[in-house]
Amino acid sequence: MPARPETLADVSAPNCSGQTALVTGSTNGIGRAAALALGRLGADVIVHGRDAEAGESVVDALEATGADARFVQADFADPDAVRHLAAATREWTGGLDLLINNAGGLFREGRLVGPGVEQTFHVNHLAPYLLTAELLDHLRDGARVVTTASEAHRGASFDLSRIQDAEGLSGMGAYSLSKLANVLFAAELARRLDAAGRAVVSHSVHPGFVPGSKFGRFLPGLLASLFQWIGVVPGTSSVADGAAEILTVALSDEAGADSGRYYSGQQPVSPAPDARDPDAARRLWRRSADLLGIDEPLPAADDARRRPS
Ligand SMILES: NC(=O)c1ccc[n+]([C@@H]2O[C@H](COP(=O)([O-])OP(=O)(O)OC[C@H]3O[C@@H](n4cnc5c(N)ncnc54)[C@H](OP(=O)(O)O)[C@@H]3O)[C@@H](O)[C@H]2O)c1
């Protein structure tokens, strides 16, 4: 039997019973494997994605392990669907211990969605930003927010000028920018949570190059076949390896002792220079709130420090 993610992450010991996890993008791929592992470790899990049949089969598999599980369908191209997921999570749980922002893909259409934002940026960054904002006061003390980013973030520079005008923006260019946003978001969230005195940890993680997931469906025909074929080449990661990367950040003592890091290979590593720029992170945070028409979810770290106690 292939190794399980919790074994690969060396976190099989933690008992997650009594804990609740929301894993976005858990109908397929890496998120599905992470959700099933969390269920085996004792957590109750909210499963999310667009594919209802796949979602219900993950719920069945979780319930077979004794976990309480529910599926919520929500297309992250639609901000109202994100709000629906947050509302359902509030309704069904007394609080969250793990928010795994994992749903994502590479959408080549270059179409504008929601508040007129390029689809990949919306699904991969703006939706988890909004979901996290909606659930901030639902996160329990000691909770962790894990955002699935990618090494692809290194291919982007921090330039938001095209996110509302996708003309000429390549699918890969949009994807890389959205993944840079993931790393900046996780670090800024950590700073703001800390400044607000919240005992909640936030990290981003690269799950590895995982051709065995369904990610290849987002690529053009020939590349999609190549992506599947690459799965047989040594050096790429399995879906279980990818889930293990997430579990390391979600459950290991090391990741719980720190916040705002970018993980790859089950350890914190330095992201690209643009992803380490706190000014860019703060601008991204503000622009995201503006795009969604909401107040900034938490005060900026400096603003929080200036407030009278
Ligand atoms: N595979 C890799 O090599 C790799 C490398 C680096 C980072 N990543 C990241 O890892 C994460 C998981 O990807 P994966 O490889 O596991 O791919 P996957 O098998 O295609 O799974 C993607 C998950 O995200 C969900 N999703 C996609 N678009 C969505 C939308 N518009 N609204 C709601 N949910 C949506 C999918 O739900 P439905 O199927 O129900 O639509 C699915 O559950 C992504 O954030 C990806 O960017 C992957």
mmCIF file of C-alpha atoms and ligand atoms in Angstrom:
data_model
loop_
_atom_site.group_PDB
_atom_site.id
_atom_site.type_symbol
_atom_site.label_atom_id
_atom_site.label_comp_id
_atom_site.label_asym_id
_atom_site.label_seq_id
_atom_site.Cartn_x
_atom_site.Cartn_y
_atom_site.Cartn_z
ATOM 1 C CA MET A 1 0.000 0.000 0.000
ATOM 2 C CA PRO A 2 1.427 3.452 -0.872
ATOM 3 C CA ALA A 3 2.525 5.577 2.088
ATOM 4 C CA ARG A 4 -0.115 7.810 3.581
ATOM 5 C CA PRO A 5 0.349 11.602 3.786
ATOM 6 C CA GLU A 6 0.338 11.540 7.603
ATOM 7 C CA THR A 7 3.168 8.973 7.556
ATOM 8 C CA LEU A 8 5.125 10.944 4.939
ATOM 9 C CA ALA A 9 4.691 14.102 7.017
ATOM 10 C CA ASP A 10 5.689 12.241 10.164
ATOM 11 C CA VAL A 11 2.619 13.607 11.942
ATOM 12 C CA SER A 12 0.680 10.376 12.453
ATOM 13 C CA ALA A 13 0.895 10.839 16.225
ATOM 14 C CA PRO A 14 -1.206 14.021 16.632
ATOM 15 C CA ASN A 15 -4.701 13.335 17.735
ATOM 16 C CA CYS A 16 -6.984 15.745 15.913
ATOM 17 C CA SER A 17 -10.136 14.507 17.589
ATOM 18 C CA GLY A 18 -12.347 17.396 18.615
ATOM 19 C CA GLN A 19 -10.761 19.528 15.894
ATOM 20 C CA THR A 20 -12.537 20.866 12.841
ATOM 21 C CA ALA A 21 -10.925 21.522 9.467
ATOM 22 C CA LEU A 22 -12.152 23.260 6.340
ATOM 23 C CA VAL A 23 -10.138 22.102 3.336
ATOM 24 C CA THR A 24 -10.956 24.040 0.171
ATOM 25 C CA GLY A 25 -10.429 22.193 -3.083
ATOM 26 C CA SER A 26 -10.779 18.797 -1.389
ATOM 27 C CA THR A 27 -12.949 17.137 -4.032
ATOM 28 C CA ASN A 28 -9.785 16.155 -5.910
ATOM 29 C CA GLY A 29 -6.016 15.982 -5.861
ATOM 30 C CA ILE A 30 -3.837 17.195 -3.025
ATOM 31 C CA GLY A 31 -6.697 18.709 -1.007
ATOM 32 C CA ARG A 32 -8.678 15.474 -1.143
ATOM 33 C CA ALA A 33 -5.693 13.476 0.164
ATOM 34 C CA ALA A 34 -5.093 16.041 2.935
ATOM 35 C CA ALA A 35 -8.788 16.000 3.946
ATOM 36 C CA LEU A 36 -8.848 12.196 4.142
ATOM 37 C CA ALA A 37 -5.650 12.193 6.216
ATOM 38 C CA LEU A 38 -7.112 14.755 8.643
ATOM 39 C CA GLY A 39 -10.198 12.564 8.976
ATOM 40 C CA ARG A 40 -8.043 9.519 9.778
ATOM 41 C CA LEU A 41 -6.249 11.616 12.416
ATOM 42 C CA GLY A 42 -9.611 12.305 14.069
ATOM 43 C CA ALA A 43 -10.657 15.707 12.709
ATOM 44 C CA ASP A 44 -14.127 16.573 11.452
ATOM 45 C CA VAL A 45 -13.832 17.963 7.950
ATOM 46 C CA ILE A 46 -15.727 20.315 5.678
ATOM 47 C CA VAL A 47 -15.065 19.271 2.100
ATOM 48 C CA HIS A 48 -15.267 21.914 -0.602
ATOM 49 C CA GLY A 49 -15.105 22.129 -4.387
ATOM 50 C CA ARG A 50 -17.347 22.448 -7.427
ATOM 51 C CA ASP A 51 -17.855 18.774 -8.274
ATOM 52 C CA ALA A 52 -20.733 17.616 -6.038
ATOM 53 C CA GLU A 53 -20.379 13.916 -6.906
ATOM 54 C CA ALA A 54 -16.668 13.920 -6.082
ATOM 55 C CA GLY A 55 -17.379 15.934 -2.918
ATOM 56 C CA GLU A 56 -19.976 13.473 -1.668
ATOM 57 C CA SER A 57 -17.627 10.539 -2.313
ATOM 58 C CA VAL A 58 -14.952 12.254 -0.164
ATOM 59 C CA VAL A 59 -17.586 12.751 2.556
ATOM 60 C CA ASP A 60 -18.468 9.028 2.360
ATOM 61 C CA ALA A 61 -14.793 8.078 2.652
ATOM 62 C CA LEU A 62 -14.361 10.419 5.637
ATOM 63 C CA GLU A 63 -17.449 9.078 7.383
ATOM 64 C CA ALA A 64 -16.116 5.546 6.891
ATOM 65 C CA THR A 65 -13.137 6.566 9.047
ATOM 66 C CA GLY A 66 -15.512 7.834 11.765
ATOM 67 C CA ALA A 67 -15.139 11.531 10.940
ATOM 68 C CA ASP A 68 -18.059 13.919 10.768
ATOM 69 C CA ALA A 69 -17.936 15.429 7.286
ATOM 70 C CA ARG A 70 -19.985 17.647 5.009
ATOM 71 C CA PHE A 71 -19.580 18.879 1.469
ATOM 72 C CA VAL A 72 -20.179 22.467 0.414
ATOM 73 C CA GLN A 73 -20.259 23.340 -3.260
ATOM 74 C CA ALA A 74 -18.899 26.776 -4.070
ATOM 75 C CA ASP A 75 -17.337 28.116 -7.255
ATOM 76 C CA PHE A 76 -14.511 30.431 -6.227
ATOM 77 C CA ALA A 77 -15.076 32.511 -9.348
ATOM 78 C CA ASP A 78 -18.136 33.878 -7.508
ATOM 79 C CA PRO A 79 -17.679 35.934 -4.298
ATOM 80 C CA ASP A 80 -21.236 35.124 -3.188
ATOM 81 C CA ALA A 81 -20.417 31.411 -3.342
ATOM 82 C CA VAL A 82 -17.379 32.061 -1.127
ATOM 83 C CA ARG A 83 -19.641 33.845 1.365
ATOM 84 C CA HIS A 84 -22.023 30.881 1.221
ATOM 85 C CA LEU A 85 -19.147 28.515 2.120
ATOM 86 C CA ALA A 86 -18.202 30.735 5.080
ATOM 87 C CA ALA A 87 -21.821 30.892 6.260
ATOM 88 C CA ALA A 88 -22.243 27.104 5.998
ATOM 89 C CA THR A 89 -19.010 26.617 7.943
ATOM 90 C CA ARG A 90 -20.259 28.917 10.699
ATOM 91 C CA GLU A 91 -23.586 27.159 10.791
ATOM 92 C CA TRP A 92 -22.159 23.655 11.027
ATOM 93 C CA THR A 93 -19.192 24.200 13.322
ATOM 94 C CA GLY A 94 -18.579 25.849 16.675
ATOM 95 C CA GLY A 95 -15.175 27.063 15.482
ATOM 96 C CA LEU A 96 -12.349 26.121 13.133
ATOM 97 C CA ASP A 97 -8.938 24.715 14.061
ATOM 98 C CA LEU A 98 -7.630 24.389 10.519
ATOM 99 C CA LEU A 99 -8.432 26.495 7.485
ATOM 100 C CA ILE A 100 -6.634 24.986 4.505
ATOM 101 C CA ASN A 101 -6.865 27.423 1.571
ATOM 102 C CA ASN A 102 -5.998 24.929 -1.144
ATOM 103 C CA ALA A 103 -8.506 25.277 -4.010
ATOM 104 C CA GLY A 104 -6.906 26.535 -7.163
ATOM 105 C CA GLY A 105 -6.089 26.055 -10.770
ATOM 106 C CA LEU A 106 -4.743 27.651 -13.903
ATOM 107 C CA PHE A 107 -7.519 29.089 -16.025
ATOM 108 C CA ARG A 108 -6.454 30.076 -19.502
ATOM 109 C CA GLU A 109 -9.591 31.873 -20.668
ATOM 110 C CA GLY A 110 -8.468 35.265 -19.345
ATOM 111 C CA ARG A 111 -12.072 36.081 -18.477
ATOM 112 C CA LEU A 112 -13.087 38.556 -15.806
ATOM 113 C CA VAL A 113 -15.251 37.277 -12.948
ATOM 114 C CA GLY A 114 -16.805 38.591 -9.727
ATOM 115 C CA PRO A 115 -15.948 42.262 -9.315
ATOM 116 C CA GLY A 116 -14.306 42.280 -12.788
ATOM 117 C CA VAL A 117 -11.129 40.418 -11.820
ATOM 118 C CA GLU A 118 -9.123 37.965 -13.933
ATOM 119 C CA GLN A 119 -10.382 34.452 -13.115
ATOM 120 C CA THR A 120 -7.166 32.782 -11.931
ATOM 121 C CA PHE A 121 -6.363 35.687 -9.604
ATOM 122 C CA HIS A 122 -9.920 35.588 -8.286
ATOM 123 C CA VAL A 123 -10.111 31.835 -7.687
ATOM 124 C CA ASN A 124 -6.579 31.422 -6.330
ATOM 125 C CA HIS A 125 -6.156 34.614 -4.308
ATOM 126 C CA LEU A 126 -9.240 36.798 -3.903
ATOM 127 C CA ALA A 127 -11.557 33.928 -2.921
ATOM 128 C CA PRO A 128 -9.319 32.582 -0.103
ATOM 129 C CA TYR A 129 -8.715 36.183 1.032
ATOM 130 C CA LEU A 130 -12.479 36.705 1.311
ATOM 131 C CA LEU A 131 -13.083 33.289 2.896
ATOM 132 C CA THR A 132 -10.410 33.940 5.525
ATOM 133 C CA ALA A 133 -11.833 37.402 6.210
ATOM 134 C CA GLU A 134 -15.305 35.941 6.685
ATOM 135 C CA LEU A 135 -14.014 33.270 9.059
ATOM 136 C CA LEU A 136 -11.465 35.265 11.101
ATOM 137 C CA ASP A 137 -13.638 35.426 14.204
ATOM 138 C CA HIS A 138 -14.521 31.744 13.789
ATOM 139 C CA LEU A 139 -10.886 30.616 14.128
ATOM 140 C CA ARG A 140 -10.179 29.131 17.532
ATOM 141 C CA ASP A 141 -7.126 29.976 19.615
ATOM 142 C CA GLY A 142 -4.274 27.824 18.304
ATOM 143 C CA ALA A 143 -5.829 27.570 14.839
ATOM 144 C CA ARG A 144 -3.713 27.494 11.684
ATOM 145 C CA VAL A 145 -4.403 28.931 8.255
ATOM 146 C CA VAL A 146 -2.466 27.108 5.530
ATOM 147 C CA THR A 147 -2.469 28.532 2.004
ATOM 148 C CA THR A 148 -1.354 26.338 -0.885
ATOM 149 C CA ALA A 149 0.983 28.455 -3.000
ATOM 150 C CA SER A 150 3.545 27.237 -5.548
ATOM 151 C CA GLU A 151 7.141 27.622 -6.610
ATOM 152 C CA ALA A 152 5.538 29.165 -9.714
ATOM 153 C CA HIS A 153 5.349 32.376 -7.645
ATOM 154 C CA ARG A 154 9.019 32.908 -8.531
ATOM 155 C CA GLY A 155 8.014 33.558 -12.147
ATOM 156 C CA ALA A 156 5.964 36.651 -11.264
ATOM 157 C CA SER A 157 6.760 40.174 -10.231
ATOM 158 C CA PHE A 158 4.413 42.163 -8.022
ATOM 159 C CA ASP A 159 2.413 43.984 -10.660
ATOM 160 C CA LEU A 160 -1.348 44.180 -10.181
ATOM 161 C CA SER A 161 -1.918 46.439 -13.200
ATOM 162 C CA ARG A 162 -3.413 43.624 -15.300
ATOM 163 C CA ILE A 163 -5.717 41.887 -12.843
ATOM 164 C CA GLN A 164 -8.723 43.818 -14.132
ATOM 165 C CA ASP A 165 -7.685 43.766 -17.745
ATOM 166 C CA ALA A 166 -6.640 40.221 -18.620
ATOM 167 C CA GLU A 167 -5.967 41.097 -22.266
ATOM 168 C CA GLY A 168 -2.673 39.536 -23.298
ATOM 169 C CA LEU A 169 -2.031 37.981 -19.898
ATOM 170 C CA SER A 170 -0.921 34.355 -20.375
ATOM 171 C CA GLY A 171 -2.471 31.570 -18.300
ATOM 172 C CA MET A 172 0.891 30.835 -16.704
ATOM 173 C CA GLY A 173 1.533 34.545 -16.078
ATOM 174 C CA ALA A 174 -1.805 34.857 -14.290
ATOM 175 C CA TYR A 175 -1.153 31.662 -12.324
ATOM 176 C CA SER A 176 2.312 32.781 -11.180
ATOM 177 C CA LEU A 177 0.949 36.156 -10.060
ATOM 178 C CA SER A 178 -1.861 34.473 -8.102
ATOM 179 C CA LYS A 179 0.663 32.217 -6.360
ATOM 180 C CA LEU A 180 2.883 35.215 -5.517
ATOM 181 C CA ALA A 181 -0.266 36.726 -4.005
ATOM 182 C CA ASN A 182 -0.736 33.525 -1.939
ATOM 183 C CA VAL A 183 2.735 33.864 -0.372
ATOM 184 C CA LEU A 184 2.292 37.608 0.287
ATOM 185 C CA PHE A 185 -1.201 37.024 1.714
ATOM 186 C CA ALA A 186 -0.084 34.310 4.159
ATOM 187 C CA ALA A 187 2.776 36.481 5.454
ATOM 188 C CA GLU A 188 0.608 39.613 5.783
ATOM 189 C CA LEU A 189 -2.106 37.614 7.529
ATOM 190 C CA ALA A 190 0.499 36.387 10.023
ATOM 191 C CA ARG A 191 1.667 39.956 10.724
ATOM 192 C CA ARG A 192 -1.864 41.263 11.196
ATOM 193 C CA LEU A 193 -2.967 38.347 13.380
ATOM 194 C CA ASP A 194 0.087 38.838 15.545
ATOM 195 C CA ALA A 195 -0.519 42.589 15.835
ATOM 196 C CA ALA A 196 -4.141 41.901 16.785
ATOM 197 C CA GLY A 197 -2.966 39.560 19.531
ATOM 198 C CA ARG A 198 -4.599 36.537 17.905
ATOM 199 C CA ALA A 199 -3.156 33.090 18.669
ATOM 200 C CA VAL A 200 -3.550 31.949 15.072
ATOM 201 C CA VAL A 201 -0.705 30.848 12.788
ATOM 202 C CA SER A 202 -0.560 31.488 9.029
ATOM 203 C CA HIS A 203 1.853 29.924 6.533
ATOM 204 C CA SER A 204 1.946 29.236 2.787
ATOM 205 C CA VAL A 205 3.223 26.014 1.261
ATOM 206 C CA HIS A 206 4.445 24.635 -2.062
ATOM 207 C CA PRO A 207 3.082 21.073 -2.348
ATOM 208 C CA GLY A 208 5.740 19.954 -4.852
ATOM 209 C CA PHE A 209 5.355 19.271 -8.552
ATOM 210 C CA VAL A 210 2.415 16.846 -8.450
ATOM 211 C CA PRO A 211 1.464 15.592 -11.916
ATOM 212 C CA GLY A 212 -0.754 12.851 -10.417
ATOM 213 C CA SER A 213 -3.425 15.332 -9.291
ATOM 214 C CA LYS A 214 -6.051 16.641 -11.686
ATOM 215 C CA PHE A 215 -4.200 19.926 -12.087
ATOM 216 C CA GLY A 216 -3.233 18.989 -15.657
ATOM 217 C CA ARG A 217 -6.880 19.461 -16.748
ATOM 218 C CA PHE A 218 -6.263 23.194 -16.598
ATOM 219 C CA LEU A 219 -3.467 22.982 -19.188
ATOM 220 C CA PRO A 220 -3.774 22.967 -23.011
ATOM 221 C CA GLY A 221 -4.285 19.479 -24.592
ATOM 222 C CA LEU A 222 -0.685 18.503 -25.313
ATOM 223 C CA LEU A 223 0.646 19.919 -22.040
ATOM 224 C CA ALA A 224 -2.142 18.144 -20.124
ATOM 225 C CA SER A 225 -1.039 14.773 -21.566
ATOM 226 C CA LEU A 226 2.594 15.629 -20.834
ATOM 227 C CA PHE A 227 1.652 16.545 -17.258
ATOM 228 C CA GLN A 228 0.141 13.076 -16.730
ATOM 229 C CA TRP A 229 3.113 11.413 -18.441
ATOM 230 C CA ILE A 230 5.589 13.293 -16.240
ATOM 231 C CA GLY A 231 4.011 11.425 -13.324
ATOM 232 C CA VAL A 232 6.151 8.413 -14.140
ATOM 233 C CA VAL A 233 9.413 10.373 -13.986
ATOM 234 C CA PRO A 234 11.349 10.125 -10.721
ATOM 235 C CA GLY A 235 11.779 13.404 -8.885
ATOM 236 C CA THR A 236 8.157 14.492 -9.128
ATOM 237 C CA SER A 237 5.877 14.275 -6.102
ATOM 238 C CA SER A 238 2.895 12.003 -5.577
ATOM 239 C CA VAL A 239 -0.478 13.325 -4.458
ATOM 240 C CA ALA A 240 0.279 11.859 -1.008
ATOM 241 C CA ASP A 241 3.597 13.761 -0.936
ATOM 242 C CA GLY A 242 1.739 16.963 -1.794
ATOM 243 C CA ALA A 243 -0.777 16.383 0.990
ATOM 244 C CA ALA A 244 2.104 15.620 3.369
ATOM 245 C CA GLU A 245 3.515 19.094 2.660
ATOM 246 C CA ILE A 246 0.192 20.582 3.779
ATOM 247 C CA LEU A 247 -0.042 18.341 6.854
ATOM 248 C CA THR A 248 3.467 19.340 7.954
ATOM 249 C CA VAL A 249 2.422 22.979 8.015
ATOM 250 C CA ALA A 250 -0.992 22.240 9.526
ATOM 251 C CA LEU A 251 0.119 19.922 12.306
ATOM 252 C CA SER A 252 3.858 19.902 13.050
ATOM 253 C CA ASP A 253 5.162 21.487 16.261
ATOM 254 C CA GLU A 254 7.786 23.405 14.266
ATOM 255 C CA ALA A 255 5.210 25.106 12.053
ATOM 256 C CA GLY A 256 3.082 25.924 15.097
ATOM 257 C CA ALA A 257 5.965 27.719 16.816
ATOM 258 C CA ASP A 258 6.292 30.349 14.089
ATOM 259 C CA SER A 259 4.098 32.211 11.622
ATOM 260 C CA GLY A 260 4.261 33.865 8.214
ATOM 261 C CA ARG A 261 6.647 31.390 6.607
ATOM 262 C CA TYR A 262 6.729 29.791 3.172
ATOM 263 C CA TYR A 263 7.248 26.026 3.297
ATOM 264 C CA SER A 264 8.644 23.703 0.660
ATOM 265 C CA GLY A 265 10.108 20.231 1.161
ATOM 266 C CA GLN A 266 8.501 20.142 4.630
ATOM 267 C CA GLN A 267 10.610 23.021 5.891
ATOM 268 C CA PRO A 268 10.521 26.819 5.817
ATOM 269 C CA VAL A 269 12.424 28.254 2.873
ATOM 270 C CA SER A 270 12.964 31.741 1.542
ATOM 271 C CA PRO A 271 10.420 32.759 -1.117
ATOM 272 C CA ALA A 272 11.244 35.063 -4.050
ATOM 273 C CA PRO A 273 12.293 38.653 -3.196
ATOM 274 C CA ASP A 274 8.927 40.054 -4.359
ATOM 275 C CA ALA A 275 7.185 37.640 -1.970
ATOM 276 C CA ARG A 276 9.238 38.953 0.965
ATOM 277 C CA ASP A 277 8.274 42.594 0.461
ATOM 278 C CA PRO A 278 5.991 43.700 3.348
ATOM 279 C CA ASP A 279 5.005 46.847 1.478
ATOM 280 C CA ALA A 280 3.786 44.778 -1.465
ATOM 281 C CA ALA A 281 1.909 42.510 0.950
ATOM 282 C CA ARG A 282 0.199 45.477 2.552
ATOM 283 C CA ARG A 283 -0.756 46.934 -0.843
ATOM 284 C CA LEU A 284 -2.122 43.577 -1.952
ATOM 285 C CA TRP A 285 -4.198 43.348 1.230
ATOM 286 C CA ARG A 286 -5.705 46.812 0.673
ATOM 287 C CA ARG A 287 -6.332 46.279 -3.029
ATOM 288 C CA SER A 288 -8.032 42.955 -2.308
ATOM 289 C CA ALA A 289 -10.367 44.605 0.214
ATOM 290 C CA ASP A 290 -11.083 47.429 -2.269
ATOM 291 C CA LEU A 291 -11.862 44.979 -5.075
ATOM 292 C CA LEU A 292 -14.309 43.132 -2.840
ATOM 293 C CA GLY A 293 -15.812 46.331 -1.439
ATOM 294 C CA ILE A 294 -15.067 45.361 2.168
ATOM 295 C CA ASP A 295 -13.130 46.947 5.025
ATOM 296 C CA GLU A 296 -9.608 45.619 5.519
ATOM 297 C CA PRO A 297 -10.184 42.443 7.562
ATOM 298 C CA LEU A 298 -7.544 43.214 10.219
ATOM 299 C CA PRO A 299 -5.658 46.458 10.858
ATOM 300 C CA ALA A 300 -2.158 46.670 9.418
ATOM 301 C CA ALA A 301 0.512 45.710 11.947
ATOM 302 C CA ASP A 302 1.779 49.308 12.293
ATOM 303 C CA ASP A 303 -1.745 50.709 12.629
ATOM 304 C CA ALA A 304 -2.530 48.167 15.349
ATOM 305 C CA ARG A 305 0.586 49.185 17.276
ATOM 306 C CA ARG A 306 -0.348 52.885 17.059
ATOM 307 C CA ARG A 307 -3.772 52.270 18.605
ATOM 308 C CA PRO A 308 -4.185 53.244 22.253
ATOM 309 C CA SER A 309 -4.585 50.153 24.387
HETATM 310 N N1 LIG B 1 -0.252 19.795 -8.968
HETATM 311 C C1 LIG B 1 0.841 20.543 -8.859
HETATM 312 O O1 LIG B 1 1.907 20.230 -9.417
HETATM 313 C C2 LIG B 1 0.805 21.799 -8.009
HETATM 314 C C3 LIG B 1 2.013 22.477 -7.803
HETATM 315 C C4 LIG B 1 2.009 23.636 -7.017
HETATM 316 C C5 LIG B 1 0.826 24.076 -6.461
HETATM 317 N N2 LIG B 1 -0.343 23.412 -6.693
HETATM 318 C C6 LIG B 1 -1.559 23.932 -6.065
HETATM 319 O O2 LIG B 1 -2.162 22.905 -5.313
HETATM 320 C C7 LIG B 1 -3.556 23.182 -5.174
HETATM 321 C C8 LIG B 1 -4.339 21.916 -5.464
HETATM 322 O O3 LIG B 1 -4.123 21.543 -6.812
HETATM 323 P P1 LIG B 1 -4.125 20.033 -7.304
HETATM 324 O O4 LIG B 1 -2.824 19.786 -7.960
HETATM 325 O O5 LIG B 1 -4.580 19.132 -6.230
HETATM 326 O O6 LIG B 1 -5.213 20.137 -8.487
HETATM 327 P P2 LIG B 1 -6.626 19.413 -8.680
HETATM 328 O O7 LIG B 1 -6.493 17.943 -8.531
HETATM 329 O O8 LIG B 1 -7.162 19.953 -9.941
HETATM 330 O O9 LIG B 1 -7.505 19.950 -7.452
HETATM 331 C C9 LIG B 1 -7.897 21.296 -7.422
HETATM 332 C C10 LIG B 1 -8.991 21.478 -6.390
HETATM 333 O O10 LIG B 1 -9.376 22.857 -6.394
HETATM 334 C C11 LIG B 1 -10.771 22.946 -6.698
HETATM 335 N N3 LIG B 1 -11.050 24.088 -7.563
HETATM 336 C C12 LIG B 1 -10.472 24.419 -8.734
HETATM 337 N N4 LIG B 1 -11.073 25.485 -9.257
HETATM 338 C C13 LIG B 1 -12.067 25.838 -8.406
HETATM 339 C C14 LIG B 1 -13.064 26.851 -8.415
HETATM 340 N N5 LIG B 1 -13.190 27.717 -9.425
HETATM 341 N N6 LIG B 1 -13.915 26.916 -7.370
HETATM 342 C C15 LIG B 1 -13.842 26.031 -6.359
HETATM 343 N N7 LIG B 1 -12.926 25.044 -6.306
HETATM 344 C C16 LIG B 1 -12.064 24.943 -7.320
HETATM 345 C C17 LIG B 1 -11.120 21.671 -7.420
HETATM 346 O O11 LIG B 1 -12.511 21.424 -7.241
HETATM 347 P P3 LIG B 1 -13.396 20.717 -8.389
HETATM 348 O O12 LIG B 1 -12.555 19.621 -8.975
HETATM 349 O O13 LIG B 1 -14.580 20.204 -7.607
HETATM 350 O O14 LIG B 1 -13.736 21.771 -9.370
HETATM 351 C C18 LIG B 1 -10.235 20.659 -6.725
HETATM 352 O O15 LIG B 1 -10.836 20.181 -5.549
HETATM 353 C C19 LIG B 1 -3.861 24.337 -6.122
HETATM 354 O O16 LIG B 1 -3.919 25.548 -5.365
HETATM 355 C C20 LIG B 1 -2.644 24.364 -7.047
HETATM 356 O O17 LIG B 1 -2.400 25.660 -7.563
HETATM 357 C C21 LIG B 1 -0.381 22.269 -7.445
#
